Coordinates of C-alpha atoms and ligand atoms in Angstrom, one line a residue:
X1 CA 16.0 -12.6 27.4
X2 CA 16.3 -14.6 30.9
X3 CA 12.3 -15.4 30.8
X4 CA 11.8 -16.9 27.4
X5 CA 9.9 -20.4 27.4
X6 CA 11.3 -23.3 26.8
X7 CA 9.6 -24.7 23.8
X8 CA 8.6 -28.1 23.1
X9 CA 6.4 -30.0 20.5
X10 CA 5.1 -33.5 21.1
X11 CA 2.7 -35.8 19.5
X12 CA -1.1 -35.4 20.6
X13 CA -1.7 -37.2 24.0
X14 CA -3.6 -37.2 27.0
X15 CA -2.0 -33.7 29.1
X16 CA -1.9 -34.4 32.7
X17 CA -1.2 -31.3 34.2
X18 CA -0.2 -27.4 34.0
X19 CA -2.4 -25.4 31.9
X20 CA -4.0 -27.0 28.9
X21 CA -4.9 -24.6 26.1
X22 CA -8.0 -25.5 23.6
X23 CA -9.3 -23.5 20.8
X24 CA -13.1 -23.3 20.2
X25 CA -15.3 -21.8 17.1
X26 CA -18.6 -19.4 18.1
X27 CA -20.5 -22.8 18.9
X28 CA -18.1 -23.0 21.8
X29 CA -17.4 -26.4 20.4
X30 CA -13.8 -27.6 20.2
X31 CA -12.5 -30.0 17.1
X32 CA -13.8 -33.7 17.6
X33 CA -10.5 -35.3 18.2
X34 CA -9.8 -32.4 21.2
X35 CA -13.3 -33.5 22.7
X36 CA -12.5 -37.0 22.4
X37 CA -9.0 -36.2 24.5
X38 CA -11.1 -33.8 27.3
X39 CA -13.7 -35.9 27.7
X40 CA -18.1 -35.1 27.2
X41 CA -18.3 -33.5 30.8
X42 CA -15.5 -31.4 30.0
X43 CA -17.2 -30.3 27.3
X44 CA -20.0 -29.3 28.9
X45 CA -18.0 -27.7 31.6
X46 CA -16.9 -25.7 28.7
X47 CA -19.7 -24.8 27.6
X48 CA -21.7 -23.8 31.4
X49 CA -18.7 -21.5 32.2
X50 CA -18.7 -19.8 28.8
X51 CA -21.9 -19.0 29.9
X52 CA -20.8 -17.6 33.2
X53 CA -18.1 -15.6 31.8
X54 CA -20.1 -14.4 28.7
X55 CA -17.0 -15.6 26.6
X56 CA -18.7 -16.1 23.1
X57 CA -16.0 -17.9 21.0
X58 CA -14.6 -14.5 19.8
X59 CA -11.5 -14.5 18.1
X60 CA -8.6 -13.4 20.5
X61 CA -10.8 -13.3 23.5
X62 CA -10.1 -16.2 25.9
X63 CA -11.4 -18.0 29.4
X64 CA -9.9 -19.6 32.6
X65 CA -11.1 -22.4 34.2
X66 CA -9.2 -22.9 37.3
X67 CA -9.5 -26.1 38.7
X68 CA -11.8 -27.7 36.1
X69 CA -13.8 -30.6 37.9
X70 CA -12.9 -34.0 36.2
X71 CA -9.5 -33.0 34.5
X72 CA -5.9 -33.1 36.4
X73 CA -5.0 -30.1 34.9
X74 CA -4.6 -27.0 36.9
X75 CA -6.3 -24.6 34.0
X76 CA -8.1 -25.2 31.1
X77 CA -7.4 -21.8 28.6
X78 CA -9.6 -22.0 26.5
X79 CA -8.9 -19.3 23.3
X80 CA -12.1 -18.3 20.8
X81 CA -11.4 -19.1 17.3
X82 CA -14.7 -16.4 16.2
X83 CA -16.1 -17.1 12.7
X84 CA -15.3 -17.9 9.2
X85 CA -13.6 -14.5 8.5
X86 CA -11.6 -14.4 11.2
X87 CA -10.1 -18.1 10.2
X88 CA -9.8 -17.3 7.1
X89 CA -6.8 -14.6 8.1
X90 CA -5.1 -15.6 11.5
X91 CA -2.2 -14.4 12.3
X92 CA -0.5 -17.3 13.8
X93 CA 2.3 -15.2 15.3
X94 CA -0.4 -12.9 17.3
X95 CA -1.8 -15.6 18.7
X96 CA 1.2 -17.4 20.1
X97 CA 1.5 -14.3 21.8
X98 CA -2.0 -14.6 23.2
X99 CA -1.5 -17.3 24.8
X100 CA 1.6 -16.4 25.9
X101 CA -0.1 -13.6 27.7
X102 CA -2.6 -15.7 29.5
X103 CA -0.5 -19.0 30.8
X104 CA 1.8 -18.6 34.3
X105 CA 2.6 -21.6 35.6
X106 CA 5.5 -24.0 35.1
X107 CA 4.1 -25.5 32.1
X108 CA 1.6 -25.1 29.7
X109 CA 0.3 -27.5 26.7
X110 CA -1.4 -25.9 23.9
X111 CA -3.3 -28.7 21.8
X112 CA -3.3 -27.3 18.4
X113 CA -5.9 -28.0 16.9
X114 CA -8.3 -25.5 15.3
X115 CA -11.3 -25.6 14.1
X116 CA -11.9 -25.5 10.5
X117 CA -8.7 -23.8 10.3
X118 CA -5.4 -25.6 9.0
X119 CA -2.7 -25.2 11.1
X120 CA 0.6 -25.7 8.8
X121 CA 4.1 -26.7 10.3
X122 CA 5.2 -23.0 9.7
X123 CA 2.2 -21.4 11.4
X124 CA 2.7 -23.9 14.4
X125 CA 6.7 -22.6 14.5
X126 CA 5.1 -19.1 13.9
X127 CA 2.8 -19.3 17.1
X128 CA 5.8 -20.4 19.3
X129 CA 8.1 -17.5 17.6
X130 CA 5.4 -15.1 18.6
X131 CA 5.0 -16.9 22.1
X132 CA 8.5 -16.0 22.8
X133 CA 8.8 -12.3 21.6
X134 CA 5.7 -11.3 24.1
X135 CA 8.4 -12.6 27.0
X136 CA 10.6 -10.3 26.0
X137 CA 11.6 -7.1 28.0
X138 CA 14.4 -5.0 28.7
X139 CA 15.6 -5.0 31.9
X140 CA 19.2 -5.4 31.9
X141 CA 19.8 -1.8 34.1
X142 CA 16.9 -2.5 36.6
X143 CA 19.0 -3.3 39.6
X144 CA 16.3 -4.6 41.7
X145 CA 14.6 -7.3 41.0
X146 CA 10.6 -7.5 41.1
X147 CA 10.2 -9.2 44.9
X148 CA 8.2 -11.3 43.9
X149 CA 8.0 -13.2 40.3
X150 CA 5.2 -12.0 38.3
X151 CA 4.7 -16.0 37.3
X152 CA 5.5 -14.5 33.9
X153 CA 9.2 -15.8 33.5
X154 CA 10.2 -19.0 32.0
X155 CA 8.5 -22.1 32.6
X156 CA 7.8 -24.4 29.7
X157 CA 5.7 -24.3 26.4
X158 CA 4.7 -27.6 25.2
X159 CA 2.8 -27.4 21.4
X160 CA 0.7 -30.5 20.9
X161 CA 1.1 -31.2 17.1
X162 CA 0.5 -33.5 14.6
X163 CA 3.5 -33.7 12.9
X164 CA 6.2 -32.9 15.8
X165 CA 9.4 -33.2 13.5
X166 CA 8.1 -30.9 11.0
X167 CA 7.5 -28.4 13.4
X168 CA 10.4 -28.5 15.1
X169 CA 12.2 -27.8 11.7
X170 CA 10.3 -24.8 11.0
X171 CA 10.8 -23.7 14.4
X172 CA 14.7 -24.3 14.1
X173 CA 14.8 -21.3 11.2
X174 CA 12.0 -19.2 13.6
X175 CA 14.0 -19.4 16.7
X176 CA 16.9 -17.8 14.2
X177 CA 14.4 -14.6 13.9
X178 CA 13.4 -14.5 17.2
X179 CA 17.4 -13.7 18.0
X180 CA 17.5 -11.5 15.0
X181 CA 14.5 -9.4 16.3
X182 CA 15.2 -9.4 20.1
X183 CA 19.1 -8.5 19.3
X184 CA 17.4 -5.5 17.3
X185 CA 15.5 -4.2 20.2
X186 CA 18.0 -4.6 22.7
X187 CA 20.1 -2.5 20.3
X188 CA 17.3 -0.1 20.0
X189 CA 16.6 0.1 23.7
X190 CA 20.0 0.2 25.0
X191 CA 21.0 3.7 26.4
X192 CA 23.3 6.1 23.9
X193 CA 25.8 6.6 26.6
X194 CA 26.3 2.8 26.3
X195 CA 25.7 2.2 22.8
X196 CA 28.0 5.3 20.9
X197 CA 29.3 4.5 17.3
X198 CA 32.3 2.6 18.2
X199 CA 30.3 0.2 20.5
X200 CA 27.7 -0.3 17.9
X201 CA 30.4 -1.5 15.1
X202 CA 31.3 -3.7 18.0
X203 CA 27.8 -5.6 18.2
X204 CA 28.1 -6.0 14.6
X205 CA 31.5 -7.3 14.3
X206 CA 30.4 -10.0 17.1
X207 CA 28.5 -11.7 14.2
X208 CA 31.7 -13.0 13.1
X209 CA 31.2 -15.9 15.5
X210 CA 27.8 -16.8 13.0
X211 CA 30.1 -17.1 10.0
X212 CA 29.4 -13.3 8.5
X213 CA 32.3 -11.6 7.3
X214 CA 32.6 -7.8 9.4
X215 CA 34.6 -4.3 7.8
X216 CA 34.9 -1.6 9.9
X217 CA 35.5 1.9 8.7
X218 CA 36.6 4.8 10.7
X219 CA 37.1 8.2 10.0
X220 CA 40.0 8.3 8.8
X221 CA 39.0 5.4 5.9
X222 CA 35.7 7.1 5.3
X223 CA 37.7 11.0 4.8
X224 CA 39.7 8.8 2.2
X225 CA 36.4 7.4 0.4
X226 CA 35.4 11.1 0.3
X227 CA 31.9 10.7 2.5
X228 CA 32.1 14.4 3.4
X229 CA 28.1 14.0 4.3
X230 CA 28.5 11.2 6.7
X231 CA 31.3 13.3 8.0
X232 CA 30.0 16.3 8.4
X233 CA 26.7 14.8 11.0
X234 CA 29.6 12.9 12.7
X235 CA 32.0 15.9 13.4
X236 CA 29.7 17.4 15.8
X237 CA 30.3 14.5 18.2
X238 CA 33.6 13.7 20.2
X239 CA 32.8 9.6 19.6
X240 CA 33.4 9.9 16.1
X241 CA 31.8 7.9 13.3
X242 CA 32.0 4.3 11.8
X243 CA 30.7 2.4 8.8
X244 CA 29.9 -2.0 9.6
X245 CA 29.9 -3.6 6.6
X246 CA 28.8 -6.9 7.3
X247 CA 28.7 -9.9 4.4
X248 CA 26.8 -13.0 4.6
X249 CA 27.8 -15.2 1.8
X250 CA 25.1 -18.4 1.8
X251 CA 24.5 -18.2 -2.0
X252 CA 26.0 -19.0 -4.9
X253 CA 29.6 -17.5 -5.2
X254 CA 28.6 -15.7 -8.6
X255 CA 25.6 -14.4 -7.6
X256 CA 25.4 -10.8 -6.9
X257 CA 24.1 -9.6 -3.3
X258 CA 21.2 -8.3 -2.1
X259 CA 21.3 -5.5 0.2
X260 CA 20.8 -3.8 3.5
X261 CA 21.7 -0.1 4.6
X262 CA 20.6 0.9 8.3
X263 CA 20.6 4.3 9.5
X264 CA 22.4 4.1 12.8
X265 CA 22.2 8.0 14.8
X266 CA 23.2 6.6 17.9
X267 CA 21.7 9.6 19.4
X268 CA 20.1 12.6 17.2
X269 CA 19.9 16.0 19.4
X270 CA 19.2 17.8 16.1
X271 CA 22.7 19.2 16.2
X272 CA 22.6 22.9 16.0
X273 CA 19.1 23.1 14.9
X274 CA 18.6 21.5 18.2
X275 CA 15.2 19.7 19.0
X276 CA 13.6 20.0 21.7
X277 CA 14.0 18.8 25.1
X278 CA 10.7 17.1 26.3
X279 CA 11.0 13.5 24.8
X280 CA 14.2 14.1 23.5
X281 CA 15.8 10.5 25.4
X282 CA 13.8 8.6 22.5
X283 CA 16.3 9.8 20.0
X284 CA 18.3 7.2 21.2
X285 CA 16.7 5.1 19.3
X286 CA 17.2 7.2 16.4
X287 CA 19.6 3.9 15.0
X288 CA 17.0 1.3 14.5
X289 CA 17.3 1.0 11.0
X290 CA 20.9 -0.4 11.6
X291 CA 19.5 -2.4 14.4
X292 CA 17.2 -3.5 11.9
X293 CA 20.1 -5.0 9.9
X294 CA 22.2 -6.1 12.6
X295 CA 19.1 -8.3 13.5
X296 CA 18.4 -9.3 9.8
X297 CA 22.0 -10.2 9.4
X298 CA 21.9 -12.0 12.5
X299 CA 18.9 -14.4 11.8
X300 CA 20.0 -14.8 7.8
X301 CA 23.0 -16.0 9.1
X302 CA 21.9 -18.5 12.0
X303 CA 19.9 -19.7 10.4
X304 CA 22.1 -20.5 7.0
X305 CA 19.8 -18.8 4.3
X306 CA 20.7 -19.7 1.4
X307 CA 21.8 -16.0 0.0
X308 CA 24.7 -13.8 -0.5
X309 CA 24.0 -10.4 1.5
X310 CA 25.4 -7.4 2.2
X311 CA 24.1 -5.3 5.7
X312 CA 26.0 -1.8 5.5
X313 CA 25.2 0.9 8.5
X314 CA 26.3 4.0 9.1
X315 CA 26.9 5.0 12.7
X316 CA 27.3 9.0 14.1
X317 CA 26.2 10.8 16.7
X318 CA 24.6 14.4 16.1
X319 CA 25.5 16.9 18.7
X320 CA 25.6 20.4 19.0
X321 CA 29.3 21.9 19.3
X322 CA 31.7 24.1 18.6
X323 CA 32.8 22.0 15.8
X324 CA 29.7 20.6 14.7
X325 CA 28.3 21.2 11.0
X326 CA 26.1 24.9 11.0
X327 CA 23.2 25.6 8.8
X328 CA 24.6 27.0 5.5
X329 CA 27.3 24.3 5.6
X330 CA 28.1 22.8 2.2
X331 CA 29.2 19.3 2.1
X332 CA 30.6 16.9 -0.6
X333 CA 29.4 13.8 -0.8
X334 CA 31.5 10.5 -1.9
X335 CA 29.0 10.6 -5.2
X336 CA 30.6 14.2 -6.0
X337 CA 27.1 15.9 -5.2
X338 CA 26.7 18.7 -2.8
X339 CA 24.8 18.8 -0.2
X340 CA 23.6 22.8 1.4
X341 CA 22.8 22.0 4.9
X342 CA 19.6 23.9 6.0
X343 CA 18.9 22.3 8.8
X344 CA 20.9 19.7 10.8
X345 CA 18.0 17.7 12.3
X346 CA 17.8 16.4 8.8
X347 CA 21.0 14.3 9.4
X348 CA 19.5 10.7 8.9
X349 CA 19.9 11.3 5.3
X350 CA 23.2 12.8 4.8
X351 CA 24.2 9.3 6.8
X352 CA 22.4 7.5 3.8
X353 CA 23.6 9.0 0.6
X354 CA 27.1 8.1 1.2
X355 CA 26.4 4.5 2.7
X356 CA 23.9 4.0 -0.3
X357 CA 26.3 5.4 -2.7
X358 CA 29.0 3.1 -1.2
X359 CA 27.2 0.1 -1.2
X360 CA 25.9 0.5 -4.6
X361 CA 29.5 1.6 -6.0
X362 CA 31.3 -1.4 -4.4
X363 CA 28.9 -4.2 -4.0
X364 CA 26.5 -3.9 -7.4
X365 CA 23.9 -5.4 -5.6
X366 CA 20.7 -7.2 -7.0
X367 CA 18.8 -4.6 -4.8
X368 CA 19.4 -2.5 -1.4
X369 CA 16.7 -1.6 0.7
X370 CA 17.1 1.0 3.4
X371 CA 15.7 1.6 6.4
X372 CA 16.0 4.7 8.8
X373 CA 13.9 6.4 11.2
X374 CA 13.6 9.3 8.8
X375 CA 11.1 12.0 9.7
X376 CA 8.5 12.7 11.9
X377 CA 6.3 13.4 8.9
X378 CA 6.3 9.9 8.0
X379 CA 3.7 9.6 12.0
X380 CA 1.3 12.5 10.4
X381 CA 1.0 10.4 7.3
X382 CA 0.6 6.6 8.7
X383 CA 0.5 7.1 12.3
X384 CA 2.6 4.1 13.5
X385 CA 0.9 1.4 12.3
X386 CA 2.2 1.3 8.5
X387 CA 5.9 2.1 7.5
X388 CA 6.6 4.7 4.4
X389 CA 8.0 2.6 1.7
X390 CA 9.1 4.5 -1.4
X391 CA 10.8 2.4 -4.1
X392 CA 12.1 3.3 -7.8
X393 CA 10.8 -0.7 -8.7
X394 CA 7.5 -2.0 -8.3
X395 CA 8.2 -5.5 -8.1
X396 CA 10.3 -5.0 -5.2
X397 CA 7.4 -2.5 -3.6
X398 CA 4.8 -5.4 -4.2
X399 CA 7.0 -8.1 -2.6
X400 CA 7.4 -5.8 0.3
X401 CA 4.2 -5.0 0.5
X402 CA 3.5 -9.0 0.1
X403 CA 5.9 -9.8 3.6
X404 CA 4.3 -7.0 5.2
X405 CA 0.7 -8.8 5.4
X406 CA 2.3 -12.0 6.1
X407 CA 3.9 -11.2 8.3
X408 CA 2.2 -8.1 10.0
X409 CA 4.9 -5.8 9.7
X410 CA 3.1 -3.2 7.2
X411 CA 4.0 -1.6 4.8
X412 CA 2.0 1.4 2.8
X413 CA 3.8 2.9 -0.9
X414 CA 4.0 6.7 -0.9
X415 CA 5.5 8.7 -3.4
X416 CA 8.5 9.8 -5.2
X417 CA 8.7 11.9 -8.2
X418 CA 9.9 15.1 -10.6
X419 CA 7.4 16.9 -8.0
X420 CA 9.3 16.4 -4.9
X421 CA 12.6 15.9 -6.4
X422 CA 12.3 20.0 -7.4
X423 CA 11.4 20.8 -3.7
X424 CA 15.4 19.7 -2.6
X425 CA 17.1 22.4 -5.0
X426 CA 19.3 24.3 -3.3
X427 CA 20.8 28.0 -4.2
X428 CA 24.1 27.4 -3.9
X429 CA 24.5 23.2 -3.8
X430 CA 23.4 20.7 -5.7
X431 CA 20.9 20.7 -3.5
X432 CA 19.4 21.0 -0.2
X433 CA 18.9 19.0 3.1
X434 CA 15.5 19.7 4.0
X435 CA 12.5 21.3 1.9
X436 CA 10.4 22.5 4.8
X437 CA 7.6 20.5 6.4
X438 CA 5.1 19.7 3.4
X439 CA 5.8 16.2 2.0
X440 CA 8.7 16.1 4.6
X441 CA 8.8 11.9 3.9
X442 CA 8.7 12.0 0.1
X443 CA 11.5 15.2 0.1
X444 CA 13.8 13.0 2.5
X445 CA 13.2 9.9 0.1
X446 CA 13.9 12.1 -3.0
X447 CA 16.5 13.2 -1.5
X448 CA 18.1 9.3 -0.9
X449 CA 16.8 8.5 -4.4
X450 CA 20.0 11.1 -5.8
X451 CA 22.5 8.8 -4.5
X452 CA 20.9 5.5 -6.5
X453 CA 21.3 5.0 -9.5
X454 CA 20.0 2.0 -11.8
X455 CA 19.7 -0.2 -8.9
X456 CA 16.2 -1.5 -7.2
X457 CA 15.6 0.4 -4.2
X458 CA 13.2 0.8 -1.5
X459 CA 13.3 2.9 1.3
X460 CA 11.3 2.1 4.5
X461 CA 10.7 5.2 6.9
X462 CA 10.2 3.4 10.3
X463 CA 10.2 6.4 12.6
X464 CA 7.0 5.5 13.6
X465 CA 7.0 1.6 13.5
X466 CA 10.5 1.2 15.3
X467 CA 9.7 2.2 18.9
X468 CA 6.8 3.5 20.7
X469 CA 4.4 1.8 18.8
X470 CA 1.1 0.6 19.9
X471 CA 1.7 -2.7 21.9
X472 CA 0.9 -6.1 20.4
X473 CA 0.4 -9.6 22.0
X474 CA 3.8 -9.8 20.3
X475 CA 5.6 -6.6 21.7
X476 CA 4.6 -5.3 24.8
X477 CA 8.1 -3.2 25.2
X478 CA 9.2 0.2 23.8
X479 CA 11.0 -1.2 20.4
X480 CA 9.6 -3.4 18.2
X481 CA 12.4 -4.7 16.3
X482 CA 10.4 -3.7 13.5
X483 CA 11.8 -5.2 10.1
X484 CA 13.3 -7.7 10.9
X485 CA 10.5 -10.5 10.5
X486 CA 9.5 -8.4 7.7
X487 CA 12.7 -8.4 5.9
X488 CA 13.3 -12.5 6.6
X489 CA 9.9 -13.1 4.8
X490 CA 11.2 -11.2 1.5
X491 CA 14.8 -13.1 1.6
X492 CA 13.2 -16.7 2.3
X493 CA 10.4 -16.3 -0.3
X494 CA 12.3 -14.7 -3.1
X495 CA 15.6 -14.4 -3.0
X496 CA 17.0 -17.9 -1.5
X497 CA 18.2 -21.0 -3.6
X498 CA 16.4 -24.0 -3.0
Ligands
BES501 N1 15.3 11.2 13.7 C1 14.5 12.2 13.3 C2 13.1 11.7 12.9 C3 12.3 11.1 14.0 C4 11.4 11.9 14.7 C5 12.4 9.7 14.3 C6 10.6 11.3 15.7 C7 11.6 9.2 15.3 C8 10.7 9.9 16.0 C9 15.1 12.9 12.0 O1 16.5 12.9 12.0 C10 14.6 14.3 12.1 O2 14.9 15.0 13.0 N2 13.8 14.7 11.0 C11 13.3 16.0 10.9 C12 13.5 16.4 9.5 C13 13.3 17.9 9.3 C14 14.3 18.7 10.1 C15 13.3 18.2 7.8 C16 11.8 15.9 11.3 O3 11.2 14.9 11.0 O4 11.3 16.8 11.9
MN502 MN1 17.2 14.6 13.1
ZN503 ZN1 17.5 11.5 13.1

């Protein structure tokens, strides 16, 4: 990310020049101690072009002063605060990427100070994570630069704090997640002709240089462990498939892992039950569940949580081909169970059941979440603002659901059950891929639910959440990186030793 800010925090202090950001309530007034710094005529210079602009104090809205008379600043931004709801629930990490979206010069000095609204150590290290994923953007294959700058790229970000050295400690674990997430969208975004299986495991093995331990399996290992399911998607594809295993051990050395499973179709044509062509190119990021855990694996293990965890993702390609899998196709999965193949657009979970079955087999984890771009049904339901989440274990579902408001990446519960579970029998298997298009989310999550046994689970359709989503102040690009944050918040609030 070549335009990222360079991010500073310093004591409060008199700032000089660049843009100076303020925060103001509806009274247009800011905090007492930020008034004293700008001065009474600034104040009131405030105040008269507020009434120019018709800014009102609003939260998120905001208003340039260029040039203001009696300050040596080039800008004063100054960002509305609105009323006592909207203090009551700020989202720190949106509004660093506010004002991330409204500063373009060389530097800028946000005085943070709110009013009526305490601004904690983490939210100030939240703000500046936020301020840095609205820079990001994918333009590694754009050949010709923009002529001119946009005044968008780098320059520096100065937050005017308190308590510097507490900040700068919270932002030392945030700038770990702001990797983690913009390593899973450049996963997510990079083209499938670039990014096959094979180049995929690659990525993931290069978190050996953070300390994480990296298996790879190919084809040959996973026809040994008997994942006939895995296989079968894969065998339609000349690049083969692989399973990256990757092990962060930051816990106690008895203490069982949590885990991660990622589906990982680097590309998903539908195979023989072929999609589509128009918007077919956004199957390429048919893998961002196992960018997802890349990402998580990459932040956990920069930034040294204190957990033992286990990312597993399973990697294929699904093409049509002479030798690709055919409806009617009966594969046997590295559980035993058979699998009828109805249609093979509904790959992402044949992937699943044996990584899921693998992971639960060898690693006896604490819990595994998954997460895969499942279905399309999963958009009908929750558009893409929420993900699915379907779990056997309500604790886990609540702390999910808990991360997800904090930090923004939603979640919304949807079922499972005897009901759904009877929709995947098959005639001639133990039973089938795909159960038609009613409850299409909750027959794919049944069928996942088959390969895990006594373990907590939650499954977390992103199809919607993990690209193309409606753009934030905090992702303005095509992936999101979706989970990552999310999944960050649930290992540093319950499953870390302290
Ligand atoms: N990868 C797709 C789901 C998807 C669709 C993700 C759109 C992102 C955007 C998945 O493999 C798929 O094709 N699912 C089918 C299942 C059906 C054949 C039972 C679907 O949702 O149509
Ligand atoms: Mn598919
Ligand atoms: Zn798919």
């Amino acid at each position: 990310m070549a335009d990222s800010f360079k991010i500073d925090f310093q004591a409060h202090g008199k700032v000089e020049s660049g843009d100076l950001i303020v925060f103001v309530g509806e009274n247009l007034k800011p905090t007492a101690a930020v008034a004293k710094q700008l001065g009474p005529k600034a104040v009131d210079l405030i105040a008269k072009a507020a009434a120019a602009e018709s800014f009102k104090g609003k939260a998120k809205s905001a208003m340039s002063i260029v040039v203001p008379t009696g300050l040596s600043v080039d800008r004063l931004i100054v960002i509305g605060t609105g009323g006592e709801k909207d203090r009551a629930n700020v989202d720190f990490a949106q509004l660093g990427g506010l004002i991330a979206g409204k500063v373009n010069g060389k530097l800028a000095t946000v005085v943070l100070d709110l009013p009526e609204t305490e601004v904690s150590p983490e939210a100030a290290a939240d703000m500046a994570l936020g301020a840095q994923l609205r820079r990001y953007s994918f333009d590694r294959y754009k050949t010709k630069k923009k002529d001119e700058d946009d005044g968008k790229g780098g320059g520096r970000l100065v937050f005017s704090v308190a308590d510097p050295a507490a900040v700068k400690k919270a932002y030392k674990a945030r700038e770990a997640v702001q990797q983690g997430v913009i390593l899973a969208r450049d996963l997510v975004n990079e083209p499938p002709n670039v990014l096959g299986p094979q180049e995929f495991a690659a990525r993931a093995q290069a978190l050996t240089k953070l300390g994480v331990e990296v298996e790879i399996l190919d084809d040959k290992a996973m026809k040994k462990l008997g994942m006939g399911a895995l296989l079968g998607v894969a065998q339609g594809s000349v690049r083969g498939g692989r399973v990256a295993i990757m092990r962060w051990n930051g816990g106690k050395a008895n203490d069982k892992p949590i885990a991660f499973v990622g589906k990982g179709v680097v590309f998903d044509t539908g195979g023989i039950s072929i999609k589509p062509g128009a918007g077919m190119e956004d199957m390429k990021g048919d893998m961002a569940g196992a960018a997802c855990v890349v990402g998580l694996m990459h932040a956990l293990a920069s930034r040294k949580a204190k957990a033992n965890v286990v990312g597993a993702i399973g990697l294929v390609e699904n093409m049509p081909d002479g030798n690709a899998q055919r409806p009617g196709d009966i594969v046997t999965t590295m559980s035993g169970q058979t699998i009828e193949i109805i249609n093979t657009d509904a790959e992402g979970r044949l992937v699943l059941a044996d990584v899921l079955w693998y992971v639960q087999d060898r690693f006896k984890p604490k819990f595994m979440i998954d997460l895969a771009t499942l279905t399309g049904a999963i958009m009908v339901a929750l558009a893409q603002e929420y993900a699915g989440l379907f779990s056997n274990n309500d604790e886990l579902a609540e702390r999910l659901t808990a991360a997800g408001k904090a930090t923004g990446e939603r979640v919304w519960r949807m079922p499972l059950g005897p009901e759904f579970d009877k929709m995947i029998e098959s005639k001639f298997a133990d039973m089938k891929n795909s159960a038609g298009r009613f409850g299409g989310s909750s027959t794919a999550a049944s069928l996942l639910q088959r390969f895990v046994n006594d373990v907590p689970w939650a499954h977390l359709d992103i199809a919607g959440t993990a690209m193309g989503s409606p753009a934030t102040e905090i992702n303005k690009g095509w992936s999101s990186g979706w989970g990552v944050r999310l999944l960050d918040r649930l290992v540093r609030d319950h499953y870390e030793a302290r």
